[in-house]
Amino acid sequence: MQVILRQDVDKLGLRGEVVDVAAGYARNYLLPRKLAETATPGKVAELRKHEDKRARQEAQTSDQAQEIVTRLEAEEIRFDVPAGETGTLFGSVTATDIAEKVWADRRVRIDRRKIELPESIKRIGRHQVPVELFADVTATLRLAIVPEGGELPPEEELEAIAAAEAEAEAEAQAQAEAEHVEAEAEIQALVEEDEGEAEEEIQAETETSDEAPAEPDTPDEAPVEPEPAEPEPAEPEPQPEP
């Protein structure tokens, strides 16, 4: 299924790109969260027209690209973004955000697809991000991701915060792995216990069948007929008197 991304999605694509995704992924995740919309022929044609117009505003020659490098590398590009106390952003800074910020601040059009940003930026701090402007011409953008309404703390503090967060993530991952191993061990123990009980039951049944006494063979006996009863003596008949 083809969709047009309405926002940059890590490891999927940039806003405005047409991407192929599984239908279930689109219906259950991208479309409900308004991260994408269905790619109809009309919308795709309009998108291509807009991309062609933007491309004509980018560097067209190596000399133009070199001039743009000088302009882009002269100063930092500042982003004021909402962030938590630990420096984690409430959101992220994406390649599309960078391209739009460069256009808004410097009136320079760059191809966001040529910004080397494997993952969106999710922490305050200073970041250096390369972008290809023309063949063999690359500028290094210096970004300052600043907490909204504040300023960046000293570099040492930023490094300490990042190190503490990395350590906490490592501990959480180690704990999760330990819990996973423990759970697998418990499951294996239950399986072995069930198997042992099943073997004991089979063995007990086998022993019972082996120890059962055999029924003795009894010869067939003819039925015993009852002996005839002896007749009782007859009483003498009375004699007539003389």
CSV table of C-alpha atoms in Angstrom, one decimal:
chain,number,residue,atom,x,y,z
A,1,MET,CA,0.0,0.0,0.0
A,2,GLN,CA,1.3,3.5,-0.9
A,3,VAL,CA,1.0,6.4,1.4
A,4,ILE,CA,2.3,10.0,1.5
A,5,LEU,CA,4.1,10.8,4.8
A,6,ARG,CA,2.7,13.9,6.5
A,7,GLN,CA,5.6,13.9,9.0
A,8,ASP,CA,9.2,12.5,9.1
A,9,VAL,CA,9.1,8.9,10.4
A,10,ASP,CA,12.4,7.4,11.5
A,11,LYS,CA,13.6,4.5,9.4
A,12,LEU,CA,10.7,5.0,7.0
A,13,GLY,CA,10.9,8.3,5.2
A,14,LEU,CA,10.6,12.1,5.2
A,15,ARG,CA,7.5,14.3,5.1
A,16,GLY,CA,6.1,14.4,1.6
A,17,GLU,CA,7.6,11.2,0.4
A,18,VAL,CA,5.6,8.4,-1.1
A,19,VAL,CA,6.4,5.1,0.5
A,20,ASP,CA,5.2,1.5,0.3
A,21,VAL,CA,4.0,0.0,3.6
A,22,ALA,CA,2.0,-2.9,4.8
A,23,ALA,CA,-1.7,-2.2,4.7
A,24,GLY,CA,-2.1,-3.2,8.3
A,25,TYR,CA,0.7,-0.9,9.4
A,26,ALA,CA,-0.9,2.0,7.5
A,27,ARG,CA,-4.4,1.4,8.8
A,28,ASN,CA,-3.5,0.7,12.4
A,29,TYR,CA,-0.6,3.1,12.9
A,30,LEU,CA,0.2,5.7,10.3
A,31,LEU,CA,-3.3,6.8,9.2
A,32,PRO,CA,-4.9,7.0,12.7
A,33,ARG,CA,-1.9,9.1,14.0
A,34,LYS,CA,-2.1,11.3,11.0
A,35,LEU,CA,1.5,10.5,10.1
A,36,ALA,CA,0.5,9.7,6.5
A,37,GLU,CA,-2.4,9.8,4.1
A,38,THR,CA,-3.4,7.5,1.3
A,39,ALA,CA,-1.5,8.2,-1.9
A,40,THR,CA,-4.0,8.9,-4.6
A,41,PRO,CA,-2.9,9.7,-8.2
A,42,GLY,CA,-4.0,13.3,-7.9
A,43,LYS,CA,-2.1,13.9,-4.6
A,44,VAL,CA,1.1,12.2,-6.0
A,45,ALA,CA,1.0,14.4,-9.1
A,46,GLU,CA,0.6,17.5,-7.0
A,47,LEU,CA,3.5,16.4,-4.8
A,48,ARG,CA,5.8,15.8,-7.8
A,49,LYS,CA,5.0,19.3,-9.1
A,50,HIS,CA,5.9,20.9,-5.8
A,51,GLU,CA,9.2,18.9,-5.6
A,52,ASP,CA,10.2,20.1,-9.0
A,53,LYS,CA,9.6,23.7,-8.1
A,54,ARG,CA,11.7,23.3,-4.9
A,55,ALA,CA,14.5,21.6,-6.8
A,56,ARG,CA,14.9,24.6,-9.1
A,57,GLN,CA,15.6,26.7,-6.1
A,58,GLU,CA,18.6,24.5,-5.0
A,59,ALA,CA,22.2,25.0,-6.1
A,60,GLN,CA,22.5,24.3,-9.9
A,61,THR,CA,26.2,24.6,-10.2
A,62,SER,CA,29.3,23.8,-8.2
A,63,ASP,CA,30.1,27.5,-7.9
A,64,GLN,CA,26.7,28.2,-6.5
A,65,ALA,CA,27.1,25.3,-4.0
A,66,GLN,CA,30.4,26.7,-2.8
A,67,GLU,CA,28.8,30.1,-2.1
A,68,ILE,CA,26.0,28.4,-0.2
A,69,VAL,CA,28.6,26.4,1.9
A,70,THR,CA,30.1,29.7,3.0
A,71,ARG,CA,26.7,31.1,4.0
A,72,LEU,CA,25.6,28.0,5.9
A,73,GLU,CA,28.8,27.4,7.8
A,74,ALA,CA,29.1,31.0,8.9
A,75,GLU,CA,26.8,30.7,12.0
A,76,GLU,CA,25.0,28.2,14.1
A,77,ILE,CA,21.4,27.4,13.2
A,78,ARG,CA,19.4,27.7,16.4
A,79,PHE,CA,16.3,25.6,17.3
A,80,ASP,CA,14.3,26.6,20.4
A,81,VAL,CA,12.4,23.4,21.4
A,82,PRO,CA,10.4,22.1,24.4
A,83,ALA,CA,12.6,19.9,26.5
A,84,GLY,CA,12.6,18.2,29.9
A,85,GLU,CA,15.0,18.8,32.8
A,86,THR,CA,17.3,16.0,31.6
A,87,GLY,CA,17.6,17.6,28.2
A,88,THR,CA,15.3,15.1,26.4
A,89,LEU,CA,13.1,16.8,23.8
A,90,PHE,CA,9.3,16.7,23.9
A,91,GLY,CA,9.5,15.6,20.3
A,92,SER,CA,12.4,15.7,17.9
A,93,VAL,CA,14.3,17.7,15.3
A,94,THR,CA,14.1,15.9,11.9
A,95,ALA,CA,15.7,16.4,8.5
A,96,THR,CA,12.6,18.2,7.3
A,97,ASP,CA,12.8,20.6,10.3
A,98,ILE,CA,16.4,21.4,9.4
A,99,ALA,CA,15.7,22.0,5.7
A,100,GLU,CA,12.7,24.3,6.6
A,101,LYS,CA,14.8,26.2,9.2
A,102,VAL,CA,17.6,26.8,6.7
A,103,TRP,CA,15.1,28.2,4.3
A,104,ALA,CA,13.4,30.3,6.9
A,105,ASP,CA,16.6,31.7,8.4
A,106,ARG,CA,19.0,31.8,5.4
A,107,ARG,CA,16.7,31.6,2.4
A,108,VAL,CA,18.7,28.7,1.1
A,109,ARG,CA,16.9,25.7,-0.3
A,110,ILE,CA,18.6,22.3,0.5
A,111,ASP,CA,17.4,18.8,-0.3
A,112,ARG,CA,16.3,17.3,3.0
A,113,ARG,CA,17.0,13.8,1.6
A,114,LYS,CA,20.7,14.7,1.3
A,115,ILE,CA,20.9,15.7,5.0
A,116,GLU,CA,23.0,13.0,6.7
A,117,LEU,CA,20.8,12.4,9.8
A,118,PRO,CA,20.3,8.7,10.4
A,119,GLU,CA,17.9,9.4,13.3
A,120,SER,CA,16.1,12.5,14.4
A,121,ILE,CA,17.7,14.6,17.2
A,122,LYS,CA,16.1,14.0,20.5
A,123,ARG,CA,18.4,15.8,23.0
A,124,ILE,CA,19.5,19.4,23.5
A,125,GLY,CA,23.0,20.2,22.6
A,126,ARG,CA,25.2,21.1,19.7
A,127,HIS,CA,25.2,18.9,16.6
A,128,GLN,CA,27.1,18.9,13.3
A,129,VAL,CA,25.1,17.6,10.4
A,130,PRO,CA,26.5,17.3,6.9
A,131,VAL,CA,24.4,18.0,3.8
A,132,GLU,CA,25.3,17.5,0.2
A,133,LEU,CA,24.6,20.6,-1.8
A,134,PHE,CA,26.0,19.5,-5.2
A,135,ALA,CA,28.2,16.7,-6.5
A,136,ASP,CA,31.3,16.6,-4.3
A,137,VAL,CA,30.2,19.8,-2.4
A,138,THR,CA,29.1,19.3,1.2
A,139,ALA,CA,28.3,21.8,3.9
A,140,THR,CA,28.5,21.0,7.6
A,141,LEU,CA,25.5,22.5,9.4
A,142,ARG,CA,26.2,23.5,13.0
A,143,LEU,CA,22.9,23.2,15.0
A,144,ALA,CA,22.2,24.5,18.5
A,145,ILE,CA,19.2,22.6,20.0
A,146,VAL,CA,18.2,24.9,22.8
A,147,PRO,CA,15.6,24.3,25.5
A,148,GLU,CA,12.6,26.6,24.9
A,149,GLY,CA,12.9,29.8,27.0
A,150,GLY,CA,16.4,29.1,28.1
A,151,GLU,CA,20.0,28.6,27.0
A,152,LEU,CA,22.3,25.7,26.5
A,153,PRO,CA,24.3,24.8,29.6
A,154,PRO,CA,28.1,24.5,29.4
A,155,GLU,CA,29.4,21.7,27.2
A,156,GLU,CA,30.8,19.9,30.3
A,157,GLU,CA,27.3,19.8,31.8
A,158,LEU,CA,25.8,18.6,28.6
A,159,GLU,CA,28.3,15.8,28.4
A,160,ALA,CA,27.6,14.8,32.0
A,161,ILE,CA,23.9,14.8,31.4
A,162,ALA,CA,24.3,12.7,28.3
A,163,ALA,CA,26.7,10.3,30.1
A,164,ALA,CA,24.3,9.9,33.0
A,165,GLU,CA,21.4,9.2,30.7
A,166,ALA,CA,23.4,6.7,28.7
A,167,GLU,CA,24.4,4.9,31.9
A,168,ALA,CA,20.8,4.8,33.0
A,169,GLU,CA,19.7,3.4,29.7
A,170,ALA,CA,22.5,0.7,29.9
A,171,GLU,CA,21.4,-0.2,33.4
A,172,ALA,CA,17.7,-0.5,32.3
A,173,GLN,CA,18.7,-2.6,29.4
A,174,ALA,CA,20.9,-4.8,31.6
A,175,GLN,CA,18.1,-5.2,34.1
A,176,ALA,CA,15.6,-6.1,31.3
A,177,GLU,CA,18.0,-8.7,29.9
A,178,ALA,CA,18.5,-10.2,33.4
A,179,GLU,CA,14.8,-10.4,34.0
A,180,HIS,CA,14.4,-12.0,30.6
A,181,VAL,CA,17.1,-14.6,31.4
A,182,GLU,CA,15.4,-15.2,34.8
A,183,ALA,CA,12.0,-15.7,33.3
A,184,GLU,CA,13.4,-18.1,30.7
A,185,ALA,CA,15.1,-20.1,33.5
A,186,GLU,CA,11.8,-20.3,35.5
A,187,ILE,CA,10.0,-21.5,32.4
A,188,GLN,CA,12.7,-24.1,31.7
A,189,ALA,CA,12.5,-25.3,35.4
A,190,LEU,CA,8.7,-25.7,35.1
A,191,VAL,CA,9.0,-27.6,31.9
A,192,GLU,CA,11.7,-29.9,33.4
A,193,GLU,CA,9.5,-30.4,36.5
A,194,ASP,CA,6.5,-31.3,34.4
A,195,GLU,CA,8.6,-33.7,32.3
A,196,GLY,CA,9.9,-35.3,35.5
A,197,GLU,CA,6.5,-35.8,37.0
A,198,ALA,CA,5.3,-37.3,33.7
A,199,GLU,CA,8.2,-39.8,33.7
A,200,GLU,CA,7.5,-40.7,37.3
A,201,GLU,CA,3.8,-41.4,36.5
A,202,ILE,CA,4.8,-43.6,33.5
A,203,GLN,CA,7.3,-45.5,35.6
A,204,ALA,CA,4.8,-46.0,38.4
A,205,GLU,CA,2.3,-47.3,36.0
A,206,THR,CA,4.9,-49.7,34.5
A,207,GLU,CA,5.9,-51.0,37.9
A,208,THR,CA,2.3,-51.6,38.9
A,209,SER,CA,1.5,-53.6,35.8
A,210,ASP,CA,4.7,-55.7,36.4
A,211,GLU,CA,3.8,-56.5,40.0
A,212,ALA,CA,0.2,-57.5,39.6
A,213,PRO,CA,-0.3,-61.2,40.7
A,214,ALA,CA,-1.4,-63.6,38.0
A,215,GLU,CA,-4.7,-65.3,38.5
A,216,PRO,CA,-4.2,-69.1,39.3
A,217,ASP,CA,-5.2,-71.6,36.8
A,218,THR,CA,-8.1,-73.7,38.3
A,219,PRO,CA,-9.1,-76.9,36.7
A,220,ASP,CA,-12.6,-77.2,35.5
A,221,GLU,CA,-14.5,-79.3,38.1
A,222,ALA,CA,-17.7,-81.2,37.3
A,223,PRO,CA,-20.6,-80.0,39.2
A,224,VAL,CA,-21.3,-82.2,42.3
A,225,GLU,CA,-24.7,-83.8,42.2
A,226,PRO,CA,-26.5,-84.1,45.6
A,227,GLU,CA,-26.7,-87.6,47.0
A,228,PRO,CA,-30.3,-89.0,47.1
A,229,ALA,CA,-31.8,-88.9,50.5
A,230,GLU,CA,-32.5,-92.4,52.2
A,231,PRO,CA,-36.2,-93.3,52.5
A,232,GLU,CA,-37.6,-93.1,56.0
A,233,PRO,CA,-38.7,-96.6,57.4
A,234,ALA,CA,-42.4,-97.2,57.1
A,235,GLU,CA,-44.4,-97.4,60.4
A,236,PRO,CA,-45.8,-100.9,61.1
A,237,GLU,CA,-49.5,-101.3,60.4
A,238,PRO,CA,-51.6,-102.0,63.6
A,239,GLN,CA,-52.7,-105.6,64.1
A,240,PRO,CA,-56.3,-106.5,64.9
A,241,GLU,CA,-56.9,-107.7,68.5
A,242,PRO,CA,-57.8,-111.4,68.9
